[in-house]
Coordinates of N, CA and C in Angstrom, one line a residue:
X30 N 4.8 10.1 15.9 CA 5.8 11.1 15.7 C 5.6 11.8 14.4
X31 N 5.4 13.1 14.4 CA 5.1 13.9 13.2 C 6.5 14.3 12.6
X32 N 6.6 14.1 11.3 CA 7.8 14.5 10.6 C 7.4 15.3 9.3
X33 N 8.4 16.0 8.7 CA 8.2 16.6 7.4 C 9.2 16.0 6.5
X34 N 8.8 15.5 5.4 CA 9.7 14.8 4.5 C 10.0 15.7 3.3
X35 N 11.3 16.0 3.0 CA 11.6 16.9 1.9 C 11.2 16.3 0.6
X36 N 10.5 17.1 -0.2 CA 10.1 16.7 -1.6 C 10.2 17.9 -2.5
X37 N 11.2 17.8 -3.3 CA 11.5 19.0 -4.2 C 11.8 20.2 -3.3
X38 N 11.1 21.3 -3.6 CA 11.3 22.5 -2.8 C 10.2 22.6 -1.7
X39 N 9.5 21.6 -1.4 CA 8.6 21.6 -0.3 C 8.7 20.4 0.6
X40 N 7.7 20.2 1.4 CA 7.7 19.1 2.4 C 6.4 18.4 2.4
X41 N 6.5 17.1 2.6 CA 5.3 16.3 2.8 C 5.0 16.0 4.3
X42 N 3.8 16.2 4.7 CA 3.4 15.9 6.1 C 3.4 14.4 6.3
X43 N 4.0 13.9 7.3 CA 4.0 12.4 7.6 C 3.9 12.1 9.1
X44 N 3.5 10.9 9.4 CA 3.4 10.5 10.8 C 4.0 9.1 10.9
X45 N 4.9 8.9 11.9 CA 5.4 7.6 12.2 C 4.5 7.0 13.3
X46 N 4.1 5.7 13.2 CA 3.5 5.0 14.3 C 4.6 4.0 14.7
X47 N 5.2 4.2 15.9 CA 6.4 3.4 16.2 C 6.0 2.3 17.2
X48 N 6.4 1.1 16.9 CA 6.2 0.0 17.9 C 7.0 0.1 19.1
X49 N 6.7 -0.6 20.2 CA 7.4 -0.5 21.5 C 8.8 -1.1 21.3
X50 N 8.9 -2.2 20.7 CA 10.2 -2.9 20.4 C 10.8 -2.3 19.1
X51 N 12.1 -2.4 19.0 CA 12.8 -1.9 17.9 C 12.3 -2.7 16.6
X52 N 11.7 -2.0 15.6 CA 11.2 -2.7 14.5 C 12.3 -3.0 13.5
X53 N 12.1 -4.2 12.8 CA 13.0 -4.6 11.7 C 12.4 -4.2 10.4
X54 N 11.1 -4.2 10.3 CA 10.4 -4.0 9.1 C 9.4 -2.8 9.2
X55 N 9.2 -2.1 8.1 CA 8.3 -1.0 8.1 C 7.3 -1.1 7.0
X56 N 6.3 -0.3 7.0 CA 5.4 -0.2 5.9 C 5.0 1.3 5.7
X57 N 5.0 1.7 4.4 CA 4.6 3.1 4.1 C 3.2 3.1 3.6
X58 N 2.3 3.9 4.2 CA 0.9 4.0 3.8 C 0.6 5.3 3.2
X59 N -0.2 5.3 2.1 CA -0.8 6.6 1.7 C -2.2 6.5 1.2
X60 N -2.9 7.6 1.1 CA -4.3 7.7 0.9 C -4.7 7.7 -0.6
X61 N -6.0 7.7 -0.8 CA -6.5 7.7 -2.2 C -6.6 9.1 -2.8
X62 N -7.4 9.3 -3.8 CA -7.5 10.6 -4.5 C -8.0 11.7 -3.6
X63 N -9.0 11.3 -2.7 CA -9.5 12.3 -1.8 C -8.9 12.0 -0.4
X64 N -9.1 12.9 0.5 CA -8.6 12.7 1.9 C -7.1 12.8 2.1
X65 N -6.6 12.4 3.2 CA -5.2 12.5 3.5 C -4.8 11.3 4.4
X66 N -3.6 11.5 5.0 CA -3.1 10.3 5.8 C -3.9 10.0 7.0
X67 N -4.8 10.9 7.4 CA -5.7 10.6 8.6 C -7.0 10.0 8.2
X68 N -7.0 9.5 7.0 CA -8.2 8.6 6.5 C -8.4 7.5 7.6
X69 N -9.6 7.3 8.1 CA -9.7 6.3 9.2 C -9.2 4.9 9.0
X70 N -9.3 4.4 7.7 CA -8.7 3.1 7.5 C -7.2 3.0 7.6
X71 N -6.6 4.1 7.2 CA -5.1 4.1 7.3 C -4.7 4.3 8.8
X72 N -5.4 5.1 9.5 CA -5.0 5.3 10.9 C -5.2 4.0 11.7
X73 N -6.3 3.3 11.4 CA -6.6 2.0 12.0 C -5.6 1.0 11.7
X74 N -5.2 0.9 10.4 CA -4.2 -0.1 10.0 C -2.8 0.2 10.6
X75 N -2.4 1.5 10.6 CA -1.1 1.9 11.2 C -1.1 1.6 12.7
X76 N -2.1 1.9 13.4 CA -2.2 1.6 14.8 C -2.1 0.1 15.1
X77 N -2.8 -0.7 14.3 CA -2.8 -2.1 14.5 C -1.4 -2.7 14.2
X78 N -0.8 -2.3 13.1 CA 0.5 -2.9 12.7 C 1.6 -2.5 13.7
X79 N 1.5 -1.2 14.1 CA 2.5 -0.8 15.1 C 2.4 -1.5 16.4
X80 N 1.2 -1.9 16.8 CA 1.0 -2.6 18.0 C 1.5 -4.1 17.8
X81 N 1.7 -4.5 16.6 CA 2.2 -5.8 16.3 C 3.7 -5.8 15.8
X82 N 4.3 -4.7 16.1 CA 5.8 -4.6 15.8 C 6.3 -4.1 14.5
X83 N 5.3 -3.6 13.7 CA 5.7 -3.1 12.3 C 5.7 -1.6 12.4
X84 N 6.8 -1.0 12.0 CA 6.9 0.5 11.9 C 6.0 1.0 10.8
X85 N 5.2 2.0 11.1 CA 4.3 2.5 10.0 C 4.6 4.0 9.8
X86 N 4.8 4.3 8.5 CA 5.0 5.7 8.1 C 3.9 6.1 7.1
X87 N 2.9 7.0 7.5 CA 1.9 7.3 6.6 C 2.1 8.8 6.2
X88 N 1.8 9.1 5.0 CA 2.0 10.5 4.5 C 0.9 11.0 3.7
X89 N 0.8 12.3 3.6 CA -0.2 13.0 2.8 C 0.5 13.6 1.6
X90 N -0.1 13.3 0.4 CA 0.3 14.0 -0.8 C -0.9 14.4 -1.6
X91 N -1.2 15.6 -1.6 CA -2.4 16.1 -2.4 C -1.9 16.2 -3.8
X92 N -2.8 16.0 -4.7 CA -2.5 16.0 -6.1 C -3.1 14.8 -6.8
X93 N -3.8 15.1 -7.9 CA -4.5 14.0 -8.5 C -3.8 13.4 -9.7
X94 N -2.5 13.7 -9.8 CA -1.7 13.2 -10.9 C -0.9 12.0 -10.4
X95 N -1.1 10.8 -11.0 CA -0.4 9.6 -10.5 C 1.1 9.8 -10.6
X96 N 1.6 10.4 -11.7 CA 3.1 10.6 -11.8 C 3.6 11.4 -10.6
X97 N 2.9 12.5 -10.3 CA 3.3 13.3 -9.2 C 3.2 12.6 -7.8
X98 N 2.2 11.8 -7.7 CA 2.0 11.0 -6.4 C 3.1 10.0 -6.3
X99 N 3.5 9.4 -7.5 CA 4.6 8.4 -7.5 C 5.9 9.0 -7.1
X100 N 6.2 10.2 -7.6 CA 7.4 10.9 -7.2 C 7.5 11.2 -5.7
X101 N 6.3 11.6 -5.2 CA 6.2 11.9 -3.7 C 6.5 10.6 -3.0
X102 N 5.9 9.5 -3.4 CA 6.1 8.2 -2.7 C 7.6 7.8 -2.8
X103 N 8.2 8.0 -3.9 CA 9.6 7.7 -4.0 C 10.5 8.5 -3.0
X104 N 10.1 9.7 -2.8 CA 10.8 10.6 -1.9 C 10.7 10.1 -0.5
X105 N 9.5 9.5 -0.2 CA 9.3 9.0 1.2 C 10.1 7.7 1.4
X106 N 10.1 6.8 0.3 CA 10.9 5.6 0.4 C 12.4 5.9 0.7
X107 N 12.9 6.9 -0.1 CA 14.3 7.3 0.1 C 14.6 7.8 1.5
X108 N 13.6 8.6 2.0 CA 13.7 9.2 3.3 C 13.9 8.1 4.4
X109 N 13.0 7.1 4.3 CA 13.0 6.0 5.3 C 14.2 5.2 5.1
X110 N 14.7 5.0 3.9 CA 15.8 4.1 3.7 C 17.1 4.7 4.3
X111 N 17.1 6.1 4.2 CA 18.3 6.8 4.7 C 18.2 7.2 6.2
X112 N 17.1 6.9 6.8 CA 16.8 7.4 8.2 C 17.8 6.8 9.2
X113 N 18.3 7.6 10.0 CA 19.2 7.2 11.1 C 18.4 6.7 12.3
X114 N 17.2 7.2 12.4 CA 16.4 6.8 13.6 C 15.9 5.4 13.5
X115 N 15.6 5.0 12.3 CA 15.0 3.6 12.1 C 15.9 2.9 11.1
X116 N 16.6 1.9 11.5 CA 17.4 1.1 10.6 C 16.6 -0.1 10.3
X117 N 16.0 -0.1 9.1 CA 15.1 -1.2 8.7 C 15.7 -2.1 7.8
X118 N 15.4 -3.4 7.9 CA 15.9 -4.4 6.9 C 15.1 -4.3 5.6
X119 N 13.9 -3.8 5.7 CA 13.0 -3.8 4.5 C 11.7 -3.1 4.8
X120 N 11.1 -2.7 3.7 CA 9.8 -2.0 3.8 C 8.8 -2.5 2.8
X121 N 7.5 -2.4 3.2 CA 6.4 -2.8 2.3 C 5.8 -1.4 1.9
X122 N 5.3 -1.3 0.7 CA 4.6 -0.1 0.2 C 3.1 -0.4 0.2
X123 N 2.3 0.5 0.7 CA 0.9 0.2 0.7 C 0.2 1.5 0.4
X124 N -1.0 1.4 -0.3 CA -1.8 2.6 -0.6 C -3.2 2.2 -0.7
X125 N -4.1 3.2 -0.6 CA -5.5 2.9 -0.8 C -5.9 3.6 -2.1
X126 N -6.6 2.9 -2.9 CA -7.1 3.4 -4.2 C -6.0 4.0 -5.0
X127 N -6.0 5.3 -5.3 CA -5.0 5.9 -6.1 C -3.6 5.8 -5.5
X128 N -3.6 5.7 -4.2 CA -2.3 5.6 -3.5 C -1.7 4.2 -3.8
X129 N -2.5 3.2 -4.0 CA -1.9 1.9 -4.4 C -1.4 1.9 -5.8
X130 N -2.0 2.7 -6.7 CA -1.4 2.8 -8.0 C -0.1 3.5 -8.0
X131 N 0.1 4.5 -7.1 CA 1.3 5.2 -7.0 C 2.4 4.2 -6.4
X132 N 2.0 3.4 -5.4 CA 2.9 2.5 -4.8 C 3.4 1.4 -5.8
X133 N 2.5 0.9 -6.7 CA 2.8 0.0 -7.7 C 3.8 0.6 -8.7
X134 N 3.5 1.8 -9.0 CA 4.4 2.5 -10.0 C 5.8 2.7 -9.5
X135 N 5.9 3.1 -8.2 CA 7.2 3.2 -7.6 C 8.0 1.9 -7.7
X136 N 7.4 0.8 -7.3 CA 8.1 -0.5 -7.3 C 8.5 -0.8 -8.7
X137 N 7.7 -0.6 -9.7 CA 8.0 -0.9 -11.1 C 9.2 0.0 -11.5
X138 N 9.2 1.3 -11.2 CA 10.3 2.2 -11.6 C 11.6 1.8 -10.9
X139 N 11.5 1.5 -9.6 CA 12.8 1.2 -8.9 C 13.4 -0.1 -9.4
X140 N 12.5 -1.1 -9.7 CA 13.1 -2.3 -10.2 C 13.6 -2.2 -11.6
X141 N 13.0 -1.4 -12.4 CA 13.4 -1.2 -13.8 C 14.7 -0.4 -13.9
X142 N 14.9 0.6 -12.9 CA 16.1 1.4 -12.9 C 17.2 0.7 -12.1
X143 N 16.9 -0.5 -11.6 CA 17.9 -1.2 -10.8 C 18.2 -0.5 -9.5
X144 N 17.3 0.3 -9.0 CA 17.5 1.0 -7.8 C 17.2 0.2 -6.5
X145 N 16.6 -0.9 -6.7 CA 16.3 -1.7 -5.5 C 17.0 -3.0 -5.5
X146 N 18.3 -3.0 -5.9 CA 19.0 -4.3 -6.0 C 19.2 -4.9 -4.6
X147 N 19.2 -4.0 -3.6 CA 19.4 -4.5 -2.2 C 18.2 -5.1 -1.6
X148 N 17.1 -5.1 -2.4 CA 15.9 -5.7 -1.9 C 15.2 -5.0 -0.7
X149 N 15.4 -3.7 -0.6 CA 14.8 -3.0 0.5 C 13.3 -3.0 0.5
X150 N 12.7 -3.0 -0.8 CA 11.3 -3.1 -0.9 C 10.9 -4.6 -0.9
X151 N 10.1 -4.9 0.1 CA 9.7 -6.3 0.3 C 8.4 -6.8 -0.4
X152 N 7.5 -5.8 -0.6 CA 6.3 -6.2 -1.2 C 5.3 -5.0 -1.3
X153 N 4.1 -5.3 -1.8 CA 3.1 -4.2 -2.1 C 1.8 -4.6 -1.5
X154 N 1.1 -3.7 -0.9 CA -0.2 -3.9 -0.4 C -1.2 -2.9 -1.1
X155 N -2.1 -3.5 -1.8 CA -3.1 -2.6 -2.6 C -4.5 -2.7 -1.9
X156 N -4.9 -1.6 -1.3 CA -6.2 -1.6 -0.7 C -7.2 -0.9 -1.7
X157 N -8.2 -1.6 -2.1 CA -9.2 -1.0 -3.1 C -8.4 -0.5 -4.3
X158 N -7.6 -1.4 -4.9 CA -6.9 -1.0 -6.1 C -7.9 -0.6 -7.2
X159 N -7.7 0.7 -7.8 CA -8.7 1.1 -8.8 C -8.3 0.6 -10.2
X160 N -8.8 -0.6 -10.5 CA -8.3 -1.3 -11.7 C -8.9 -0.6 -13.0
X161 N -10.1 0.0 -12.8 CA -10.7 0.8 -13.9 C -11.6 1.8 -13.4
X162 N -12.0 2.8 -14.2 CA -12.9 3.8 -13.8 C -14.3 3.1 -13.7
X163 N -15.2 3.7 -12.9 CA -16.5 3.1 -12.8 C -17.1 3.0 -14.2
X164 N -17.7 1.9 -14.5 CA -18.4 1.6 -15.7 C -17.5 1.7 -17.0
X165 N -16.2 1.7 -16.7 CA -15.3 1.8 -17.9 C -14.3 0.6 -17.8
X166 N -14.9 -0.6 -17.9 CA -14.0 -1.8 -17.7 C -13.1 -2.2 -18.8
X167 N -13.3 -1.4 -20.0 CA -12.4 -1.8 -21.1 C -11.0 -1.4 -21.0
X168 N -10.8 -0.3 -20.2 CA -9.4 0.2 -20.0 C -8.9 -0.1 -18.6
X169 N -8.0 -1.1 -18.6 CA -7.5 -1.5 -17.3 C -6.2 -0.8 -16.9
X170 N -6.0 -0.5 -15.6 CA -4.8 0.1 -15.2 C -3.9 -1.0 -14.6
X171 N -3.4 -1.9 -15.5 CA -2.7 -3.1 -15.0 C -1.2 -3.1 -15.4
X172 N -0.8 -2.0 -16.1 CA 0.6 -2.1 -16.7 C 1.7 -2.3 -15.6
X173 N 1.5 -1.5 -14.5 CA 2.6 -1.7 -13.5 C 2.5 -3.0 -12.8
X174 N 1.3 -3.5 -12.6 CA 1.1 -4.8 -11.8 C 1.8 -5.9 -12.6
X175 N 1.7 -5.9 -13.9 CA 2.2 -7.0 -14.7 C 3.7 -7.0 -14.7
X176 N 4.4 -5.9 -14.3 CA 5.8 -5.8 -14.4 C 6.5 -5.9 -13.1
X177 N 5.7 -6.1 -12.0 CA 6.3 -6.2 -10.7 C 6.7 -7.6 -10.3
X178 N 7.8 -7.8 -9.6 CA 8.1 -9.2 -9.2 C 8.1 -9.5 -7.7
X179 N 7.9 -8.4 -6.9 CA 7.8 -8.7 -5.4 C 6.4 -9.1 -5.1
X180 N 6.2 -9.7 -3.9 CA 4.9 -10.2 -3.5 C 3.9 -9.1 -3.4
X181 N 2.6 -9.4 -3.8 CA 1.6 -8.3 -3.8 C 0.3 -8.9 -3.1
X182 N -0.3 -8.1 -2.2 CA -1.5 -8.4 -1.6 C -2.6 -7.4 -2.1
X183 N -3.7 -7.9 -2.6 CA -4.8 -7.1 -2.9 C -5.9 -7.3 -1.8
X184 N -6.4 -6.2 -1.3 CA -7.6 -6.3 -0.4 C -8.7 -5.5 -1.1
X185 N -9.7 -6.1 -1.6 CA -10.7 -5.4 -2.4 C -12.1 -5.8 -2.0
X186 N -13.0 -4.9 -2.2 CA -14.4 -5.3 -2.0 C -15.0 -6.1 -3.2
X187 N -15.8 -7.1 -2.9 CA -16.4 -7.9 -4.0 C -17.4 -7.0 -4.8
X188 N -17.8 -5.9 -4.2 CA -18.8 -5.0 -5.0 C -18.1 -3.7 -5.3
X189 N -16.8 -3.7 -5.4 CA -16.1 -2.4 -5.8 C -16.4 -2.0 -7.2
X190 N -16.9 -0.8 -7.3 CA -17.3 -0.3 -8.7 C -16.1 0.1 -9.5
X191 N -14.9 0.1 -8.9 CA -13.7 0.4 -9.7 C -12.8 -0.8 -9.8
X192 N -13.3 -2.0 -9.4 CA -12.4 -3.1 -9.5 C -13.3 -4.4 -9.6
X193 N -13.8 -4.7 -10.8 CA -14.7 -5.8 -10.9 C -13.9 -7.1 -10.6
X194 N -14.6 -7.9 -9.9 CA -13.9 -9.1 -9.3 C -13.3 -10.0 -10.4
X195 N -14.0 -10.3 -11.4 CA -13.4 -11.2 -12.5 C -12.3 -10.5 -13.2
X196 N -12.3 -9.2 -13.3 CA -11.3 -8.5 -14.0 C -10.0 -8.5 -13.2
X197 N -10.1 -8.3 -11.9 CA -8.9 -8.4 -11.1 C -8.3 -9.8 -11.0
X198 N -9.2 -10.7 -11.0 CA -8.7 -12.1 -10.9 C -8.0 -12.5 -12.2
X199 N -8.5 -11.9 -13.4 CA -7.8 -12.1 -14.6 C -6.4 -11.5 -14.7
X200 N -6.3 -10.3 -14.2 CA -5.0 -9.6 -14.2 C -4.1 -10.3 -13.3
X201 N -4.5 -10.7 -12.1 CA -3.7 -11.4 -11.1 C -3.2 -12.8 -11.7
X202 N -4.0 -13.4 -12.5 CA -3.6 -14.7 -13.1 C -2.4 -14.5 -14.0
X203 N -2.3 -13.3 -14.6 CA -1.2 -13.0 -15.5 C 0.1 -12.4 -14.8
X204 N -0.1 -12.1 -13.6 CA 1.1 -11.5 -12.9 C 2.2 -12.5 -12.6
X205 N 3.4 -12.1 -12.7 CA 4.5 -13.0 -12.5 C 4.8 -13.0 -11.0
X206 N 4.5 -12.0 -10.3 CA 4.8 -11.9 -8.8 C 4.0 -12.8 -8.0
X207 N 4.5 -13.3 -6.8 CA 3.7 -14.0 -5.9 C 2.5 -13.1 -5.4
X208 N 1.3 -13.6 -5.5 CA 0.2 -12.6 -5.2 C -0.9 -13.3 -4.5
X209 N -1.7 -12.5 -3.8 CA -2.9 -13.0 -3.1 C -4.0 -11.9 -3.1
X210 N -5.2 -12.4 -3.3 CA -6.4 -11.4 -3.2 C -7.2 -11.8 -2.0
X211 N -7.5 -10.8 -1.1 CA -8.5 -11.1 -0.1 C -9.7 -10.2 -0.4
X212 N -10.9 -10.9 -0.6 CA -12.1 -10.2 -1.0 C -12.9 -9.9 0.3
X213 N -13.2 -8.6 0.5 CA -14.2 -8.2 1.5 C -15.6 -8.3 1.0
X214 N -16.3 -9.3 1.5 CA -17.6 -9.6 0.9 C -18.6 -8.4 0.9
X215 N -19.1 -8.1 -0.3 CA -20.1 -7.1 -0.5 C -19.6 -5.7 -0.2
X216 N -18.3 -5.5 -0.1 CA -17.8 -4.1 0.2 C -17.7 -3.3 -1.1
X217 N -17.9 -2.0 -1.0 CA -17.8 -1.2 -2.2 C -16.3 -0.6 -2.2
X218 N -16.1 0.4 -3.1 CA -14.7 0.9 -3.2 C -14.2 1.6 -1.9
X219 N -15.2 2.1 -1.2 CA -14.8 2.8 0.1 C -14.8 1.7 1.3
X220 N -14.9 0.5 0.9 CA -14.9 -0.6 1.9 C -16.1 -0.6 2.9
X221 N -17.2 0.0 2.4 CA -18.4 0.0 3.2 C -19.2 -1.2 2.8
X222 N -19.7 -1.9 3.9 CA -20.6 -3.0 3.6 C -21.9 -2.8 4.3
X223 N -23.0 -2.8 3.6 CA -24.3 -2.6 4.2 C -24.5 -3.6 5.4
X224 N -24.9 -3.1 6.5 CA -25.2 -3.9 7.6 C -24.0 -4.4 8.4
X225 N -22.8 -3.9 8.1 CA -21.6 -4.3 8.8 C -21.0 -3.0 9.4
X226 N -20.6 -3.1 10.7 CA -19.9 -1.9 11.3 C -18.6 -1.7 10.6
X227 N -18.3 -0.4 10.4 CA -17.0 0.0 9.8 C -15.8 -0.6 10.6
X228 N -15.9 -0.5 11.9 CA -14.7 -1.1 12.7 C -14.5 -2.6 12.4
X229 N -15.6 -3.3 12.2 CA -15.6 -4.7 12.0 C -14.9 -5.0 10.7
X230 N -15.2 -4.2 9.6 CA -14.6 -4.3 8.3 C -13.1 -4.0 8.4
X231 N -12.8 -2.9 9.2 CA -11.4 -2.5 9.3 C -10.5 -3.5 10.0
X232 N -11.2 -4.2 11.0 CA -10.5 -5.2 11.8 C -10.1 -6.4 10.8
X233 N -11.1 -6.7 9.9 CA -10.8 -7.8 9.0 C -9.6 -7.5 8.1
X234 N -9.6 -6.2 7.6 CA -8.5 -5.8 6.7 C -7.2 -5.8 7.5
X235 N -7.2 -5.2 8.7 CA -5.9 -5.2 9.5 C -5.3 -6.5 9.7
X236 N -6.2 -7.5 10.1 CA -5.7 -8.8 10.4 C -5.1 -9.5 9.1
X237 N -5.8 -9.3 8.0 CA -5.3 -9.9 6.7 C -4.0 -9.3 6.3
X238 N -3.9 -8.0 6.4 CA -2.6 -7.3 6.0 C -1.5 -7.8 6.9
X239 N -1.7 -7.8 8.2 CA -0.6 -8.2 9.1 C -0.2 -9.7 8.9
X240 N -1.2 -10.6 8.7 CA -0.8 -12.0 8.6 C 0.0 -12.2 7.3
X241 N -0.4 -11.4 6.2 CA 0.3 -11.5 5.0 C 1.7 -11.0 5.1
X242 N 1.9 -9.8 5.8 CA 3.2 -9.2 6.0 C 4.1 -10.2 6.7
X243 N 3.5 -10.8 7.8 CA 4.3 -11.8 8.6 C 4.8 -13.0 7.8
X244 N 3.9 -13.5 7.0 CA 4.2 -14.6 6.1 C 5.4 -14.3 5.2
X245 N 5.3 -13.1 4.6 CA 6.3 -12.7 3.6 C 7.6 -12.4 4.2
X246 N 7.6 -11.8 5.4 CA 8.9 -11.6 6.1 C 9.5 -12.9 6.5
X247 N 8.7 -13.8 7.0 CA 9.2 -15.1 7.4 C 9.8 -15.9 6.2
X248 N 9.2 -15.8 5.1 CA 9.6 -16.5 3.9 C 11.0 -16.1 3.5
X249 N 11.2 -14.7 3.6 CA 12.5 -14.2 3.2 C 13.6 -14.3 4.2
X250 N 13.2 -14.7 5.4 CA 14.2 -14.8 6.4 C 14.4 -16.2 7.0
X251 N 14.0 -17.2 6.2 CA 14.2 -18.6 6.7 C 15.6 -19.0 6.5

């Protein structure tokens, strides 16, 4: 289902992947610095999750400024929260690369402003989180991660040039939030693995994300 989400004086293009049964939980997905919501990994994940009962809303926001992308992500969260078509108990925020930085930033801002007291946001999924620029490991983009308290899943390639394995593990060990890292063996920032079919890698990511979502929903609803 294609929708246009109001954002300031313009609109963001977005697509709902709707499960057959009425969903209780949703996930909002967005893309990295390049590309849009039709990036193959996002389409694959949305299709997989919707077929397993999770409502997926993916959106496009062009713009290479993280603050701008964060504002757009916030507008999408508000839109879904107030939606009459889908009454959800909670939503997970997810992004790829720069999109995951924007998602982390939204969660930190909402929790600091006290705007998420109702616990609508259930957790964060970071696909290829860009912890540092290539070859610039001294400056880490970890400030939002360290201030988040909801559960976080990282799915990263062990050969990601923007997220050195030891550095991410170091940041994660300092995080207060419940967290998990799933390493895709030998994958780069684009989740490509030499000698492995793209669909095979996507399937591994999809299964990991879904099982983590399910665990976290169950934990909160016991």
